[in-house]
Amino acid sequence: QVQLVESGGELLQPGGSLRLSCSASGSIFSINTMGWYRQAPGKGRELVATVTSGGSTNYADSVKGRFTISRDVAKNTVYLQLNNLKAEDIAVYYCYERQSYTNYWGKGTLVTVSS
């Protein structure tokens, strides 16, 4: 089993920046993928960004150039830097970890954008 705990969500103004963190614990394999999904009010969960244990990254088109994903393998932690936040970024952001064909999810952290 893997446990994921997110932190960093808060209320920001449009154009603001924020860094989300997700710490993983438990039986973590050396080969895995970690990342972030989000769910906006009234919508389904969607991919934001992922990073493999080899360092390959993947981003949703809507966040390319604004968000950056990174990970500290030694600390089993993944980060998401959110820049130039927009109203459409309002969502609960969920940490994600996949290993051996199994997906694990955190409980989510809320990011709100409002002027």
Coordinates of N, CA, C and O in Angstrom, one line a residue:
Q1 N 0.8 -1.2 0.0 CA 0.0 0.0 0.0 C 0.9 1.3 0.0 O 2.0 1.3 0.5
V2 N 0.3 2.3 -0.6 CA 1.0 3.6 -0.7 C 0.1 4.6 -0.1 O -1.1 4.7 -0.5
Q3 N 0.6 5.5 0.7 CA -0.2 6.7 1.2 C 0.4 7.9 0.6 O 1.6 8.1 0.6
L4 N -0.5 8.8 0.2 CA -0.1 10.1 -0.4 C -0.8 11.2 0.3 O -2.0 11.2 0.6
V5 N 0.0 12.2 0.7 CA -0.5 13.4 1.4 C -0.1 14.6 0.7 O 1.1 14.9 0.5
E6 N -1.1 15.4 0.3 CA -0.9 16.7 -0.4 C -0.9 17.8 0.5 O -1.5 17.8 1.6
S7 N -0.2 18.9 0.1 CA -0.3 20.1 0.9 C 0.0 21.3 -0.1 O 0.5 21.1 -1.2
G8 N -0.4 22.5 0.4 CA -0.1 23.7 -0.4 C -1.3 24.4 -1.0 O -1.1 25.6 -1.5
G9 N -2.4 23.8 -1.0 CA -3.6 24.5 -1.6 C -4.0 25.7 -0.8 O -3.9 25.7 0.4
E10 N -4.4 26.8 -1.5 CA -4.9 28.0 -0.9 C -5.6 28.9 -1.8 O -5.8 28.6 -3.0
L11 N -6.1 30.0 -1.4 CA -6.8 31.0 -2.2 C -5.8 32.0 -2.7 O -5.0 32.6 -1.9
L12 N -5.8 32.2 -4.0 CA -4.9 33.2 -4.6 C -5.7 34.1 -5.6 O -6.8 33.7 -6.0
Q13 N -5.0 35.2 -5.9 CA -5.6 36.1 -7.0 C -5.1 35.6 -8.4 O -4.1 34.9 -8.5
P14 N -5.9 36.0 -9.4 CA -5.4 35.6 -10.7 C -4.0 36.1 -11.0 O -3.7 37.2 -10.6
G15 N -3.2 35.3 -11.7 CA -1.9 35.7 -11.9 C -0.9 35.2 -10.9 O 0.3 35.3 -11.0
G16 N -1.4 34.7 -9.8 CA -0.6 34.3 -8.7 C 0.1 33.0 -8.9 O -0.1 32.3 -9.9
S17 N 1.0 32.7 -8.0 CA 1.8 31.4 -8.0 C 1.7 30.6 -6.8 O 1.5 31.2 -5.7
L18 N 1.9 29.3 -6.9 CA 1.7 28.4 -5.8 C 2.5 27.2 -6.0 O 2.6 26.8 -7.2
R19 N 2.9 26.5 -5.0 CA 3.6 25.2 -5.1 C 2.9 24.2 -4.3 O 2.7 24.4 -3.1
L20 N 2.4 23.1 -4.9 CA 1.8 22.0 -4.2 C 2.9 20.9 -4.0 O 3.8 20.7 -4.8
S21 N 2.7 20.2 -2.9 CA 3.6 19.1 -2.5 C 2.8 17.9 -2.2 O 1.7 18.0 -1.7
C22 N 3.4 16.8 -2.5 CA 2.8 15.5 -2.2 C 3.9 14.5 -1.7 O 4.8 14.2 -2.5
S23 N 3.7 14.0 -0.5 CA 4.7 13.1 0.0 C 4.1 11.7 0.0 O 2.9 11.5 0.5
A24 N 4.9 10.8 -0.5 CA 4.4 9.4 -0.5 C 5.1 8.5 0.5 O 6.3 8.8 0.8
S25 N 4.4 7.6 1.1 CA 5.0 6.7 2.0 C 4.4 5.3 1.8 O 3.3 5.1 1.2
G26 N 5.0 4.3 2.4 CA 4.6 2.9 2.3 C 5.5 2.1 1.4 O 6.7 2.4 1.3
S27 N 4.9 1.2 0.6 CA 5.6 0.3 -0.2 C 5.8 0.9 -1.6 O 5.0 0.6 -2.5
I28 N 6.8 1.7 -1.8 CA 7.0 2.5 -3.0 C 8.0 1.8 -3.8 O 9.1 1.5 -3.4
F29 N 7.7 1.5 -5.1 CA 8.6 0.8 -6.0 C 9.6 1.9 -6.6 O 9.2 3.0 -6.7
S30 N 10.7 1.4 -7.0 CA 11.7 2.3 -7.6 C 11.3 2.8 -9.0 O 11.7 3.9 -9.4
I31 N 10.5 2.0 -9.6 CA 10.0 2.4 -11.0 C 8.5 2.7 -10.8 O 7.7 1.8 -10.5
N32 N 8.2 4.0 -11.0 CA 6.8 4.4 -10.9 C 6.5 5.7 -11.6 O 7.5 6.3 -12.1
T33 N 5.3 6.1 -11.6 CA 4.9 7.4 -12.1 C 4.2 8.2 -11.0 O 3.3 7.6 -10.3
M34 N 4.5 9.4 -10.8 CA 3.8 10.3 -9.9 C 3.2 11.5 -10.6 O 3.8 11.8 -11.7
G35 N 2.2 12.1 -10.1 CA 1.7 13.2 -10.8 C 0.5 13.8 -10.1 O 0.2 13.6 -8.9
W36 N -0.2 14.7 -10.8 CA -1.3 15.4 -10.3 C -2.5 15.4 -11.3 O -2.3 15.5 -12.5
Y37 N -3.6 15.2 -10.8 CA -4.9 15.4 -11.5 C -5.7 16.4 -10.7 O -5.3 16.8 -9.6
R38 N -6.7 16.9 -11.4 CA -7.6 17.9 -10.7 C -9.0 17.7 -11.1 O -9.3 17.2 -12.1
Q39 N -9.9 18.2 -10.2 CA -11.3 18.1 -10.5 C -11.9 19.4 -10.1 O -12.0 19.8 -9.0
A40 N -12.4 20.1 -11.1 CA -13.1 21.4 -11.0 C -14.6 21.1 -10.6 O -15.1 20.1 -10.8
P41 N -15.2 22.1 -10.0 CA -16.6 22.0 -9.5 C -17.5 21.6 -10.7 O -17.5 22.2 -11.8
G42 N -18.2 20.5 -10.5 CA -19.2 20.0 -11.6 C -18.5 19.3 -12.7 O -19.2 19.0 -13.7
K43 N -17.2 19.0 -12.7 CA -16.6 18.4 -13.8 C -15.9 17.1 -13.3 O -15.7 16.8 -12.1
G44 N -15.4 16.3 -14.3 CA -14.7 15.1 -14.0 C -13.2 15.4 -13.7 O -12.7 16.5 -13.9
R45 N -12.6 14.3 -13.2 CA -11.2 14.5 -12.8 C -10.3 14.4 -14.1 O -10.6 13.6 -15.0
E46 N -9.3 15.3 -14.2 CA -8.5 15.4 -15.4 C -7.1 15.4 -15.1 O -6.6 15.9 -14.0
L47 N -6.3 14.9 -16.0 CA -4.8 14.9 -15.9 C -4.3 16.4 -15.9 O -4.7 17.2 -16.7
V48 N -3.4 16.7 -15.0 CA -2.6 17.9 -15.0 C -1.2 17.7 -15.5 O -0.8 18.3 -16.5
A49 N -0.5 16.8 -14.8 CA 0.9 16.5 -15.2 C 1.4 15.3 -14.5 O 0.9 15.0 -13.3
T50 N 2.3 14.6 -15.1 CA 2.9 13.4 -14.5 C 4.4 13.4 -14.8 O 4.9 14.1 -15.7
V51 N 5.1 12.7 -13.9 CA 6.6 12.5 -14.1 C 6.9 11.1 -13.7 O 6.5 10.6 -12.7
T52 N 7.7 10.5 -14.5 CA 8.1 9.1 -14.3 C 9.3 9.1 -13.4 O 10.0 10.1 -13.2
S53 N 9.7 7.9 -12.9 CA 10.9 7.7 -12.1 C 12.1 8.0 -12.9 O 13.2 8.4 -12.3
G54 N 12.0 8.0 -14.2 CA 13.1 8.3 -15.1 C 13.2 9.8 -15.4 O 14.2 10.2 -16.1
G55 N 12.2 10.5 -15.0 CA 12.2 12.0 -15.2 C 11.4 12.5 -16.4 O 11.4 13.7 -16.7
S56 N 10.8 11.6 -17.1 CA 9.9 12.0 -18.3 C 8.7 12.7 -17.7 O 8.0 12.1 -16.8
T57 N 8.3 13.8 -18.4 CA 7.1 14.5 -17.9 C 6.1 14.6 -19.0 O 6.4 14.5 -20.2
N58 N 4.8 14.8 -18.6 CA 3.7 14.9 -19.5 C 2.7 15.9 -18.9 O 2.5 15.9 -17.6
Y59 N 2.2 16.9 -19.7 CA 1.4 17.9 -19.2 C 0.1 18.0 -20.0 O 0.1 17.7 -21.2
A60 N -1.0 18.4 -19.4 CA -2.2 18.8 -20.1 C -1.9 20.0 -20.9 O -1.2 20.9 -20.5
D61 N -2.5 20.1 -22.1 CA -2.3 21.3 -22.9 C -2.7 22.6 -22.2 O -2.1 23.7 -22.4
S62 N -3.7 22.5 -21.3 CA -4.2 23.7 -20.6 C -3.2 24.3 -19.6 O -3.4 25.5 -19.2
V63 N -2.2 23.5 -19.2 CA -1.3 24.0 -18.2 C 0.2 24.2 -18.7 O 1.0 24.7 -18.0
K64 N 0.4 23.7 -20.0 CA 1.8 23.8 -20.5 C 2.2 25.2 -20.5 O 1.5 26.2 -20.9
G65 N 3.5 25.4 -20.1 CA 4.0 26.8 -20.0 C 3.7 27.5 -18.7 O 4.3 28.6 -18.5
R66 N 2.8 27.0 -18.0 CA 2.4 27.7 -16.7 C 2.7 26.8 -15.5 O 3.1 27.4 -14.4
F67 N 2.5 25.5 -15.6 CA 2.8 24.6 -14.5 C 4.0 23.8 -14.7 O 4.3 23.5 -15.9
T68 N 4.7 23.5 -13.7 CA 5.9 22.6 -13.8 C 5.9 21.5 -12.7 O 5.7 21.9 -11.5
I69 N 6.0 20.3 -13.1 CA 6.1 19.2 -12.2 C 7.5 18.8 -12.0 O 8.4 18.8 -12.9
S70 N 7.8 18.4 -10.8 CA 9.2 17.9 -10.4 C 9.0 16.9 -9.3 O 8.0 16.8 -8.6
R71 N 10.1 16.1 -9.1 CA 10.0 15.2 -8.0 C 11.4 15.0 -7.3 O 12.4 15.2 -8.0
D72 N 11.4 14.7 -6.1 CA 12.6 14.3 -5.3 C 12.5 12.9 -5.0 O 11.7 12.5 -4.1
V73 N 13.2 12.1 -5.8 CA 13.1 10.6 -5.7 C 13.5 10.1 -4.3 O 12.9 9.3 -3.7
A74 N 14.5 10.7 -3.7 CA 15.0 10.3 -2.4 C 14.0 10.6 -1.3 O 13.9 9.8 -0.3
K75 N 13.2 11.6 -1.5 CA 12.2 12.0 -0.5 C 10.8 11.4 -0.8 O 9.9 11.7 -0.1
N76 N 10.7 10.7 -2.0 CA 9.4 10.2 -2.4 C 8.4 11.4 -2.4 O 7.2 11.2 -2.0
T77 N 8.7 12.5 -3.0 CA 7.9 13.7 -3.0 C 7.8 14.2 -4.4 O 8.8 14.3 -5.1
V78 N 6.6 14.6 -4.8 CA 6.4 15.3 -6.1 C 5.8 16.6 -5.8 O 5.0 16.9 -4.9
Y79 N 6.2 17.6 -6.7 CA 5.8 19.0 -6.6 C 5.1 19.4 -7.8 O 5.4 18.9 -8.9
L80 N 4.2 20.4 -7.7 CA 3.6 21.0 -8.8 C 3.7 22.5 -8.6 O 3.1 23.1 -7.7
Q81 N 4.5 23.2 -9.4 CA 4.6 24.7 -9.4 C 3.5 25.2 -10.3 O 3.5 24.9 -11.5
L82 N 2.6 26.0 -9.8 CA 1.6 26.6 -10.6 C 1.8 28.1 -10.7 O 1.9 28.8 -9.7
N83 N 2.0 28.6 -11.9 CA 2.2 30.0 -12.2 C 1.1 30.6 -13.0 O 0.4 29.9 -13.7
N84 N 0.9 31.9 -12.9 CA -0.1 32.6 -13.7 C -1.4 31.9 -13.6 O -2.1 31.6 -14.6
L85 N -1.9 31.8 -12.4 CA -3.1 31.1 -12.1 C -4.3 31.8 -12.7 O -4.4 33.1 -12.7
K86 N -5.2 31.0 -13.2 CA -6.5 31.6 -13.9 C -7.7 31.0 -13.1 O -7.6 30.0 -12.4
A87 N -8.8 31.6 -13.4 CA -10.1 31.1 -12.8 C -10.3 29.7 -13.1 O -10.9 28.9 -12.3
E88 N -10.0 29.3 -14.3 CA -10.2 27.9 -14.8 C -9.3 26.9 -14.1 O -9.5 25.7 -14.3
D89 N -8.4 27.4 -13.3 CA -7.5 26.4 -12.5 C -8.1 26.1 -11.2 O -7.6 25.2 -10.4
I90 N -9.2 26.7 -10.8 CA -9.9 26.4 -9.6 C -10.3 24.9 -9.6 O -11.0 24.4 -10.4
A91 N -9.8 24.2 -8.6 CA -10.1 22.7 -8.5 C -9.5 22.1 -7.2 O -8.7 22.8 -6.6
V92 N -9.9 20.9 -7.0 CA -9.2 20.1 -6.0 C -8.1 19.3 -6.7 O -8.4 18.7 -7.8
Y93 N -6.9 19.5 -6.3 CA -5.8 18.8 -6.9 C -5.4 17.6 -6.2 O -5.2 17.6 -5.0
Y94 N -5.4 16.5 -6.9 CA -5.1 15.1 -6.3 C -3.8 14.6 -6.7 O -3.4 14.6 -7.9
C95 N -3.0 14.2 -5.8 CA -1.7 13.5 -6.0 C -2.0 12.1 -6.5 O -3.0 11.4 -6.0
Y96 N -1.2 11.6 -7.3 CA -1.4 10.3 -8.0 C 0.0 9.6 -8.0 O 1.0 10.2 -8.3
E97 N -0.1 8.3 -7.8 CA 1.1 7.4 -7.9 C 0.7 6.1 -8.5 O -0.3 5.5 -8.2
R98 N 1.4 5.7 -9.5 CA 1.1 4.4 -10.2 C 2.3 3.5 -10.2 O 3.4 4.0 -10.6
Q99 N 2.2 2.3 -9.8 CA 3.2 1.3 -9.8 C 2.6 -0.1 -9.9 O 1.5 -0.3 -9.3
S100 N 3.3 -0.9 -10.7 CA 2.8 -2.3 -10.9 C 1.3 -2.3 -11.2 O 0.6 -3.1 -10.6
Y101 N 0.9 -1.5 -12.2 CA -0.5 -1.5 -12.7 C -1.5 -1.1 -11.6 O -2.7 -1.3 -11.8
T102 N -1.1 -0.5 -10.5 CA -2.0 0.0 -9.5 C -1.9 1.5 -9.3 O -0.8 2.0 -9.2
N103 N -3.1 2.1 -9.2 CA -3.1 3.6 -9.0 C -3.4 3.9 -7.5 O -4.3 3.3 -6.9
Y104 N -2.8 4.9 -7.0 CA -3.0 5.4 -5.6 C -3.3 6.8 -5.7 O -2.8 7.6 -6.6
W105 N -4.2 7.3 -4.8 CA -4.6 8.7 -4.8 C -4.5 9.3 -3.4 O -4.8 8.6 -2.4
G106 N -4.2 10.6 -3.4 CA -4.3 11.3 -2.2 C -5.7 11.8 -2.0 O -6.6 11.6 -2.8
K107 N -6.0 12.6 -0.9 CA -7.3 13.0 -0.6 C -7.6 14.4 -1.3 O -8.7 14.8 -1.3
G108 N -6.6 15.0 -1.8 CA -6.8 16.3 -2.5 C -6.5 17.5 -1.7 O -6.6 17.5 -0.4
T109 N -6.1 18.6 -2.4 CA -5.9 19.9 -1.8 C -6.6 20.9 -2.7 O -6.4 20.9 -3.9
L110 N -7.3 21.9 -2.1 CA -8.1 22.8 -2.9 C -7.3 24.1 -3.3 O -6.7 24.7 -2.4
V111 N -7.4 24.4 -4.5 CA -6.8 25.6 -5.1 C -7.9 26.5 -5.6 O -8.7 26.1 -6.4
T112 N -8.0 27.7 -5.0 CA -9.0 28.7 -5.4 C -8.4 29.9 -5.9 O -7.4 30.4 -5.4
V113 N -9.0 30.4 -7.0 CA -8.5 31.7 -7.6 C -9.6 32.7 -7.7 O -10.7 32.4 -8.2
S114 N -9.4 33.8 -7.0 CA -10.5 34.8 -7.0 C -9.9 36.2 -6.7 O -8.9 36.3 -6.0
S115 N -10.4 37.2 -7.4 CA -10.0 38.6 -7.2 C -10.8 39.2 -6.1 O -10.5 40.4 -5.8

